């Protein structure tokens, strides 16, 4: 039994949330998994975990070891992938984070098309509308639809994505249509808590970006929930255009302030700085860029501009 195997078993136990879950994932007995972790602690001469019948928790040393061990194992996997790339197809586990709202849309189709085209890849796709921390949470890459600001990541633009300010027609008649973005300050708005500037919506006024403070009695953490709140007549909302396109065509919702739209947001695939970018990540990034170049109009509601790669602006 080598140190790397014990280390990997320990990381799997922590990520799975317990010995039983890790045993099922690894296809080994719970007793054997527990034995490997105990041998690791004996080898280190330190307790990494506190075990009770109901829960498992990490000691302070265990937390530090888990963080660093994960990074070491990732580098080992990356080096193996780099070597394998020269002898065949991308392989291994690819962990991807993406917005829950877009997971069952064209974005989800793009990701599944990638898996279908790469039979040696195993996918762990986590859908969450919050911004995950790629490094701390162990993700290889993430799809983000927004403005970016984390300079520790590399971002490759996949496509444009249009947002629109919408309201139910009868609510517009009740409160009056906003003539300028500043009018939103006196109107009820639906707040999306996932947005970094959730209480400050951005518009383009006379060619200049303008931030407008907004407020309302409804705050949600999903653009699909914003749509539902707007449809319920609870106020004005800023949502991806493709999400409400059918509502607009059916007359359930109407766009306001279209002359002041900031323009399309961007869809990015982001991934951490790495000395050796693994074959699986490079293959995924290249595939997504090519897929959106061919299909971006269907996803974004507008023409797709060429993909480009750069550090995220800080």
mmCIF file of C-alpha atoms in Angstrom:
data_model
loop_
_atom_site.group_PDB
_atom_site.id
_atom_site.type_symbol
_atom_site.label_atom_id
_atom_site.label_comp_id
_atom_site.label_asym_id
_atom_site.label_seq_id
_atom_site.Cartn_x
_atom_site.Cartn_y
_atom_site.Cartn_z
ATOM 1 C CA UNK A 1 0.000 0.000 0.000
ATOM 2 C CA UNK A 2 1.604 3.297 -1.126
ATOM 3 C CA UNK A 3 1.150 6.762 0.310
ATOM 4 C CA UNK A 4 -0.638 8.057 -2.793
ATOM 5 C CA UNK A 5 -3.329 5.381 -2.513
ATOM 6 C CA UNK A 6 -3.894 6.177 1.172
ATOM 7 C CA UNK A 7 -3.919 9.899 0.393
ATOM 8 C CA UNK A 8 -6.424 9.467 -2.440
ATOM 9 C CA UNK A 9 -8.649 7.323 -0.221
ATOM 10 C CA UNK A 10 -8.633 9.991 2.492
ATOM 11 C CA UNK A 11 -9.601 12.700 -0.027
ATOM 12 C CA UNK A 12 -12.411 10.509 -1.395
ATOM 13 C CA UNK A 13 -13.790 9.957 2.123
ATOM 14 C CA UNK A 14 -13.848 13.694 2.816
ATOM 15 C CA UNK A 15 -15.413 14.577 -0.546
ATOM 16 C CA UNK A 16 -18.020 11.812 -0.236
ATOM 17 C CA UNK A 17 -18.881 12.849 3.322
ATOM 18 C CA UNK A 18 -18.175 9.494 4.958
ATOM 19 C CA UNK A 19 -16.649 6.036 4.732
ATOM 20 C CA UNK A 20 -19.777 4.281 3.433
ATOM 21 C CA UNK A 21 -20.312 6.752 0.592
ATOM 22 C CA UNK A 22 -16.626 6.603 -0.359
ATOM 23 C CA UNK A 23 -16.691 2.801 -0.301
ATOM 24 C CA UNK A 24 -19.668 2.736 -2.681
ATOM 25 C CA UNK A 25 -17.990 5.214 -5.015
ATOM 26 C CA UNK A 26 -14.670 3.334 -5.047
ATOM 27 C CA UNK A 27 -16.241 -0.116 -5.153
ATOM 28 C CA UNK A 28 -14.428 -1.295 -2.017
ATOM 29 C CA UNK A 29 -15.529 -2.336 1.437
ATOM 30 C CA UNK A 30 -16.064 0.204 4.181
ATOM 31 C CA UNK A 31 -13.636 -1.713 6.395
ATOM 32 C CA UNK A 32 -10.901 -1.483 3.770
ATOM 33 C CA UNK A 33 -11.476 2.252 3.256
ATOM 34 C CA UNK A 34 -11.284 2.813 7.012
ATOM 35 C CA UNK A 35 -8.099 0.741 7.165
ATOM 36 C CA UNK A 36 -6.417 2.875 4.492
ATOM 37 C CA UNK A 37 -7.240 6.116 6.320
ATOM 38 C CA UNK A 38 -6.029 4.658 9.640
ATOM 39 C CA UNK A 39 -2.752 3.616 7.993
ATOM 40 C CA UNK A 40 -2.343 7.153 6.626
ATOM 41 C CA UNK A 41 -2.825 8.638 10.097
ATOM 42 C CA UNK A 42 -0.335 6.129 11.539
ATOM 43 C CA UNK A 43 2.158 7.011 8.821
ATOM 44 C CA UNK A 44 1.783 10.723 9.539
ATOM 45 C CA UNK A 45 1.621 10.308 13.291
ATOM 46 C CA UNK A 46 -1.390 12.611 13.494
ATOM 47 C CA UNK A 47 -5.162 12.317 13.650
ATOM 48 C CA UNK A 48 -6.837 13.736 10.549
ATOM 49 C CA UNK A 49 -10.447 12.879 11.338
ATOM 50 C CA UNK A 50 -12.777 12.846 14.308
ATOM 51 C CA UNK A 51 -15.156 9.922 13.943
ATOM 52 C CA UNK A 52 -18.484 9.381 15.700
ATOM 53 C CA UNK A 53 -21.393 7.078 14.896
ATOM 54 C CA UNK A 54 -23.318 9.995 13.359
ATOM 55 C CA UNK A 55 -20.812 12.263 11.695
ATOM 56 C CA UNK A 56 -17.271 12.721 10.505
ATOM 57 C CA UNK A 57 -15.281 15.932 10.917
ATOM 58 C CA UNK A 58 -11.747 16.990 10.107
ATOM 59 C CA UNK A 59 -9.221 18.075 12.678
ATOM 60 C CA UNK A 60 -7.331 21.294 12.031
ATOM 61 C CA UNK A 61 -4.423 19.258 10.631
ATOM 62 C CA UNK A 62 -6.888 17.201 8.632
ATOM 63 C CA UNK A 63 -8.302 20.301 6.958
ATOM 64 C CA UNK A 64 -4.839 21.486 5.945
ATOM 65 C CA UNK A 65 -3.860 18.002 4.752
ATOM 66 C CA UNK A 66 -7.064 17.618 2.727
ATOM 67 C CA UNK A 67 -6.509 20.933 0.957
ATOM 68 C CA UNK A 68 -2.885 20.249 0.063
ATOM 69 C CA UNK A 69 -3.417 16.557 -0.715
ATOM 70 C CA UNK A 70 -6.134 17.458 -3.190
ATOM 71 C CA UNK A 71 -3.774 19.816 -4.996
ATOM 72 C CA UNK A 72 -0.983 17.203 -5.070
ATOM 73 C CA UNK A 73 -3.280 14.503 -6.426
ATOM 74 C CA UNK A 74 -4.634 16.893 -9.036
ATOM 75 C CA UNK A 75 -1.108 17.626 -10.242
ATOM 76 C CA UNK A 76 -0.353 13.916 -10.418
ATOM 77 C CA UNK A 77 -3.524 13.339 -12.442
ATOM 78 C CA UNK A 78 -2.687 16.275 -14.701
ATOM 79 C CA UNK A 79 0.789 14.914 -15.384
ATOM 80 C CA UNK A 80 -0.645 11.503 -16.205
ATOM 81 C CA UNK A 81 -3.187 13.072 -18.533
ATOM 82 C CA UNK A 82 -0.455 15.081 -20.238
ATOM 83 C CA UNK A 83 1.499 11.887 -20.965
ATOM 84 C CA UNK A 84 -1.613 9.977 -22.071
ATOM 85 C CA UNK A 85 -2.540 12.801 -24.429
ATOM 86 C CA UNK A 86 0.438 11.925 -26.591
ATOM 87 C CA UNK A 87 -0.717 8.332 -26.873
ATOM 88 C CA UNK A 88 -4.453 8.630 -27.268
ATOM 89 C CA UNK A 89 -7.706 10.315 -26.371
ATOM 90 C CA UNK A 90 -8.454 12.546 -23.317
ATOM 91 C CA UNK A 91 -9.273 10.431 -20.295
ATOM 92 C CA UNK A 92 -10.180 10.612 -16.610
ATOM 93 C CA UNK A 93 -12.705 12.375 -14.377
ATOM 94 C CA UNK A 94 -13.720 15.896 -15.422
ATOM 95 C CA UNK A 95 -15.451 17.966 -12.729
ATOM 96 C CA UNK A 96 -17.469 20.859 -14.184
ATOM 97 C CA UNK A 97 -19.610 23.487 -12.429
ATOM 98 C CA UNK A 98 -22.364 25.276 -14.337
ATOM 99 C CA UNK A 99 -25.406 27.433 -13.584
ATOM 100 C CA UNK A 100 -28.414 25.319 -12.631
ATOM 101 C CA UNK A 101 -30.675 27.421 -14.840
ATOM 102 C CA UNK A 102 -28.740 26.618 -17.993
ATOM 103 C CA UNK A 103 -27.956 22.970 -17.261
ATOM 104 C CA UNK A 104 -31.056 21.709 -19.070
ATOM 105 C CA UNK A 105 -30.725 24.156 -21.966
ATOM 106 C CA UNK A 106 -28.362 24.318 -24.935
ATOM 107 C CA UNK A 107 -25.455 24.583 -22.525
ATOM 108 C CA UNK A 108 -26.324 21.208 -21.038
ATOM 109 C CA UNK A 109 -26.555 19.758 -24.538
ATOM 110 C CA UNK A 110 -23.089 21.071 -25.363
ATOM 111 C CA UNK A 111 -21.590 19.421 -22.297
ATOM 112 C CA UNK A 112 -23.289 16.095 -22.996
ATOM 113 C CA UNK A 113 -22.164 16.238 -26.626
ATOM 114 C CA UNK A 114 -18.606 16.551 -25.333
ATOM 115 C CA UNK A 115 -18.979 13.447 -23.153
ATOM 116 C CA UNK A 116 -20.500 11.504 -26.047
ATOM 117 C CA UNK A 117 -17.546 12.471 -28.251
ATOM 118 C CA UNK A 118 -14.977 11.424 -25.616
ATOM 119 C CA UNK A 119 -15.791 7.926 -24.319
ATOM 120 C CA UNK A 120 -12.746 7.817 -22.018
ATOM 121 C CA UNK A 121 -13.988 10.851 -20.055
ATOM 122 C CA UNK A 122 -16.034 10.485 -16.859
ATOM 123 C CA UNK A 123 -18.137 13.557 -16.070
ATOM 124 C CA UNK A 124 -19.082 15.003 -12.682
ATOM 125 C CA UNK A 125 -21.373 17.950 -13.529
ATOM 126 C CA UNK A 126 -22.550 20.097 -10.610
ATOM 127 C CA UNK A 127 -25.342 22.583 -11.309
ATOM 128 C CA UNK A 128 -25.437 25.537 -8.950
ATOM 129 C CA UNK A 129 -26.379 29.165 -9.555
ATOM 130 C CA UNK A 130 -23.792 30.422 -7.051
ATOM 131 C CA UNK A 131 -20.181 31.125 -8.045
ATOM 132 C CA UNK A 132 -18.203 28.070 -6.941
ATOM 133 C CA UNK A 133 -14.557 28.343 -5.908
ATOM 134 C CA UNK A 134 -12.859 26.114 -8.456
ATOM 135 C CA UNK A 135 -9.677 25.544 -6.499
ATOM 136 C CA UNK A 136 -11.085 25.123 -2.988
ATOM 137 C CA UNK A 137 -13.948 22.926 -4.206
ATOM 138 C CA UNK A 138 -11.851 20.823 -6.560
ATOM 139 C CA UNK A 139 -13.425 21.662 -9.935
ATOM 140 C CA UNK A 140 -11.513 21.435 -13.196
ATOM 141 C CA UNK A 141 -13.509 24.213 -14.839
ATOM 142 C CA UNK A 142 -16.792 26.100 -14.740
ATOM 143 C CA UNK A 143 -19.258 27.716 -17.100
ATOM 144 C CA UNK A 144 -20.169 31.276 -16.129
ATOM 145 C CA UNK A 145 -22.632 33.736 -17.620
ATOM 146 C CA UNK A 146 -21.649 37.157 -16.297
ATOM 147 C CA UNK A 147 -18.887 39.696 -16.042
ATOM 148 C CA UNK A 148 -15.753 38.120 -14.594
ATOM 149 C CA UNK A 149 -13.439 39.437 -11.926
ATOM 150 C CA UNK A 150 -11.312 36.587 -10.536
ATOM 151 C CA UNK A 151 -7.773 37.094 -11.838
ATOM 152 C CA UNK A 152 -6.688 33.666 -10.548
ATOM 153 C CA UNK A 153 -8.549 32.015 -13.426
ATOM 154 C CA UNK A 154 -8.164 31.748 -17.177
ATOM 155 C CA UNK A 155 -11.367 32.587 -19.039
ATOM 156 C CA UNK A 156 -12.285 31.663 -22.591
ATOM 157 C CA UNK A 157 -15.267 33.404 -24.081
ATOM 158 C CA UNK A 158 -17.735 31.045 -25.703
ATOM 159 C CA UNK A 159 -20.615 33.267 -26.783
ATOM 160 C CA UNK A 160 -22.624 36.406 -26.196
ATOM 161 C CA UNK A 161 -25.690 36.196 -23.984
ATOM 162 C CA UNK A 162 -28.427 38.810 -24.057
ATOM 163 C CA UNK A 163 -30.208 39.995 -20.910
ATOM 164 C CA UNK A 164 -33.476 41.954 -20.902
ATOM 165 C CA UNK A 165 -35.525 43.928 -18.387
ATOM 166 C CA UNK A 166 -39.076 42.568 -18.391
ATOM 167 C CA UNK A 167 -42.407 43.063 -16.632
ATOM 168 C CA UNK A 168 -45.965 41.753 -16.872
ATOM 169 C CA UNK A 169 -48.085 44.119 -19.043
ATOM 170 C CA UNK A 170 -50.724 44.817 -16.389
ATOM 171 C CA UNK A 171 -48.015 45.584 -13.804
ATOM 172 C CA UNK A 172 -46.465 48.023 -16.273
ATOM 173 C CA UNK A 173 -49.846 49.769 -16.571
ATOM 174 C CA UNK A 174 -50.235 49.836 -12.794
ATOM 175 C CA UNK A 175 -46.849 51.400 -12.047
ATOM 176 C CA UNK A 176 -46.149 53.087 -15.369
ATOM 177 C CA UNK A 177 -43.438 52.206 -17.848
ATOM 178 C CA UNK A 178 -39.923 53.435 -16.968
ATOM 179 C CA UNK A 179 -38.785 55.989 -19.532
ATOM 180 C CA UNK A 180 -35.153 55.849 -18.392
ATOM 181 C CA UNK A 181 -33.174 53.421 -16.201
ATOM 182 C CA UNK A 182 -33.327 55.926 -13.305
ATOM 183 C CA UNK A 183 -37.091 55.351 -13.141
ATOM 184 C CA UNK A 184 -36.432 51.837 -11.817
ATOM 185 C CA UNK A 185 -35.343 53.297 -8.486
ATOM 186 C CA UNK A 186 -39.014 53.992 -7.650
ATOM 187 C CA UNK A 187 -40.361 50.695 -9.039
ATOM 188 C CA UNK A 188 -40.509 47.224 -7.434
ATOM 189 C CA UNK A 189 -37.724 45.028 -8.799
ATOM 190 C CA UNK A 190 -36.919 41.353 -8.377
ATOM 191 C CA UNK A 191 -33.418 40.929 -6.965
ATOM 192 C CA UNK A 192 -31.219 38.022 -8.092
ATOM 193 C CA UNK A 193 -28.825 37.428 -5.196
ATOM 194 C CA UNK A 194 -26.407 35.488 -7.411
ATOM 195 C CA UNK A 195 -25.463 38.635 -9.278
ATOM 196 C CA UNK A 196 -22.413 40.399 -7.920
ATOM 197 C CA UNK A 197 -24.141 43.770 -8.359
ATOM 198 C CA UNK A 198 -27.573 42.519 -7.395
ATOM 199 C CA UNK A 199 -28.871 45.866 -6.085
ATOM 200 C CA UNK A 200 -27.272 47.843 -8.919
ATOM 201 C CA UNK A 201 -28.424 47.139 -12.458
ATOM 202 C CA UNK A 202 -26.302 48.331 -15.338
ATOM 203 C CA UNK A 203 -27.476 50.124 -18.463
ATOM 204 C CA UNK A 204 -26.033 52.069 -21.376
ATOM 205 C CA UNK A 205 -27.090 55.725 -21.336
ATOM 206 C CA UNK A 206 -25.818 57.976 -24.152
ATOM 207 C CA UNK A 207 -23.022 55.513 -24.780
ATOM 208 C CA UNK A 208 -21.919 55.507 -21.129
ATOM 209 C CA UNK A 209 -22.360 52.680 -18.644
ATOM 210 C CA UNK A 210 -24.688 53.691 -15.844
ATOM 211 C CA UNK A 211 -25.438 51.876 -12.607
ATOM 212 C CA UNK A 212 -28.968 52.202 -11.239
ATOM 213 C CA UNK A 213 -29.783 51.232 -7.626
ATOM 214 C CA UNK A 214 -32.865 49.000 -7.442
ATOM 215 C CA UNK A 215 -34.871 47.425 -4.646
ATOM 216 C CA UNK A 216 -37.878 45.229 -4.057
ATOM 217 C CA UNK A 217 -39.479 42.924 -1.555
ATOM 218 C CA UNK A 218 -38.520 39.736 -3.417
ATOM 219 C CA UNK A 219 -34.970 38.380 -3.498
ATOM 220 C CA UNK A 220 -34.184 35.013 -5.095
ATOM 221 C CA UNK A 221 -31.070 33.105 -6.078
ATOM 222 C CA UNK A 222 -31.956 31.950 -9.568
ATOM 223 C CA UNK A 223 -32.853 33.677 -12.846
ATOM 224 C CA UNK A 224 -35.645 31.122 -13.359
ATOM 225 C CA UNK A 225 -37.083 32.246 -10.014
ATOM 226 C CA UNK A 226 -36.816 35.870 -11.189
ATOM 227 C CA UNK A 227 -38.907 34.911 -14.219
ATOM 228 C CA UNK A 228 -41.541 33.255 -12.007
ATOM 229 C CA UNK A 229 -41.692 36.313 -9.749
ATOM 230 C CA UNK A 230 -42.145 38.627 -12.724
ATOM 231 C CA UNK A 231 -44.876 36.377 -14.123
ATOM 232 C CA UNK A 232 -46.562 36.499 -10.710
ATOM 233 C CA UNK A 233 -46.740 40.286 -11.009
ATOM 234 C CA UNK A 234 -44.254 41.034 -8.249
ATOM 235 C CA UNK A 235 -42.192 43.557 -10.170
ATOM 236 C CA UNK A 236 -39.599 44.166 -12.866
ATOM 237 C CA UNK A 237 -36.821 41.678 -13.495
ATOM 238 C CA UNK A 238 -33.548 41.385 -15.371
ATOM 239 C CA UNK A 239 -33.285 37.939 -16.953
ATOM 240 C CA UNK A 240 -31.616 36.115 -19.839
ATOM 241 C CA UNK A 241 -33.606 36.864 -22.980
ATOM 242 C CA UNK A 242 -33.795 33.215 -24.095
ATOM 243 C CA UNK A 243 -35.474 32.332 -20.803
ATOM 244 C CA UNK A 244 -38.406 34.675 -21.434
ATOM 245 C CA UNK A 245 -38.500 34.635 -25.233
ATOM 246 C CA UNK A 246 -41.654 32.497 -25.314
ATOM 247 C CA UNK A 247 -43.307 34.655 -22.636
ATOM 248 C CA UNK A 248 -42.623 37.771 -24.695
ATOM 249 C CA UNK A 249 -43.947 36.236 -27.911
ATOM 250 C CA UNK A 250 -47.091 35.066 -26.064
ATOM 251 C CA UNK A 251 -47.651 38.513 -24.535
ATOM 252 C CA UNK A 252 -47.235 37.317 -20.952
ATOM 253 C CA UNK A 253 -44.243 39.629 -20.498
ATOM 254 C CA UNK A 254 -42.932 42.712 -22.253
ATOM 255 C CA UNK A 255 -39.448 44.172 -22.565
ATOM 256 C CA UNK A 256 -38.812 47.635 -21.160
ATOM 257 C CA UNK A 257 -35.844 49.988 -21.531
ATOM 258 C CA UNK A 258 -34.705 48.149 -24.668
ATOM 259 C CA UNK A 259 -32.957 51.328 -25.881
ATOM 260 C CA UNK A 260 -30.743 51.215 -22.807
ATOM 261 C CA UNK A 261 -29.693 47.556 -22.842
ATOM 262 C CA UNK A 262 -26.027 47.249 -21.979
ATOM 263 C CA UNK A 263 -25.671 44.601 -24.635
ATOM 264 C CA UNK A 264 -24.995 40.928 -24.375
ATOM 265 C CA UNK A 265 -23.338 39.422 -21.371
ATOM 266 C CA UNK A 266 -20.815 36.700 -22.084
ATOM 267 C CA UNK A 267 -20.726 32.946 -21.590
ATOM 268 C CA UNK A 268 -17.286 31.805 -20.451
ATOM 269 C CA UNK A 269 -15.557 28.592 -19.594
ATOM 270 C CA UNK A 270 -13.065 29.294 -16.798
ATOM 271 C CA UNK A 271 -10.312 27.161 -15.314
ATOM 272 C CA UNK A 272 -7.392 27.633 -12.900
ATOM 273 C CA UNK A 273 -3.876 28.611 -13.885
ATOM 274 C CA UNK A 274 -1.874 25.436 -14.314
ATOM 275 C CA UNK A 275 1.656 24.847 -15.460
ATOM 276 C CA UNK A 276 0.519 21.799 -17.426
ATOM 277 C CA UNK A 277 -3.060 22.033 -18.624
ATOM 278 C CA UNK A 278 -4.441 18.493 -18.643
ATOM 279 C CA UNK A 279 -5.641 16.921 -21.860
ATOM 280 C CA UNK A 280 -9.182 16.545 -20.576
ATOM 281 C CA UNK A 281 -9.527 20.256 -19.704
ATOM 282 C CA UNK A 282 -7.959 21.438 -22.942
ATOM 283 C CA UNK A 283 -10.197 19.074 -24.918
ATOM 284 C CA UNK A 284 -13.284 20.325 -23.060
ATOM 285 C CA UNK A 285 -12.428 24.005 -23.556
ATOM 286 C CA UNK A 286 -11.681 23.538 -27.254
ATOM 287 C CA UNK A 287 -14.826 21.469 -27.793
ATOM 288 C CA UNK A 288 -17.053 24.013 -26.055
ATOM 289 C CA UNK A 289 -15.535 26.897 -28.035
ATOM 290 C CA UNK A 290 -16.111 25.056 -31.310
ATOM 291 C CA UNK A 291 -19.643 23.951 -30.308
ATOM 292 C CA UNK A 292 -20.734 27.473 -29.407
ATOM 293 C CA UNK A 293 -19.186 28.874 -32.553
ATOM 294 C CA UNK A 294 -21.496 26.564 -34.518
ATOM 295 C CA UNK A 295 -24.585 26.729 -32.283
ATOM 296 C CA UNK A 296 -24.278 29.951 -30.290
ATOM 297 C CA UNK A 297 -27.195 31.717 -31.992
ATOM 298 C CA UNK A 298 -29.647 29.158 -30.601
ATOM 299 C CA UNK A 299 -28.299 29.572 -27.081
ATOM 300 C CA UNK A 300 -27.746 33.297 -26.820
ATOM 301 C CA UNK A 301 -30.527 34.841 -28.826
ATOM 302 C CA UNK A 302 -27.993 36.649 -30.980
ATOM 303 C CA UNK A 303 -24.908 36.065 -33.148
ATOM 304 C CA UNK A 304 -21.899 34.537 -31.453
ATOM 305 C CA UNK A 305 -18.590 36.363 -31.552
ATOM 306 C CA UNK A 306 -15.352 34.376 -31.902
ATOM 307 C CA UNK A 307 -14.108 32.635 -28.782
ATOM 308 C CA UNK A 308 -11.099 34.176 -27.119
ATOM 309 C CA UNK A 309 -8.897 33.177 -24.211
ATOM 310 C CA UNK A 310 -7.402 35.480 -21.586
ATOM 311 C CA UNK A 311 -6.925 35.931 -17.892
ATOM 312 C CA UNK A 312 -10.095 37.018 -16.144
ATOM 313 C CA UNK A 313 -9.978 40.776 -15.648
ATOM 314 C CA UNK A 314 -9.286 41.697 -12.057
#
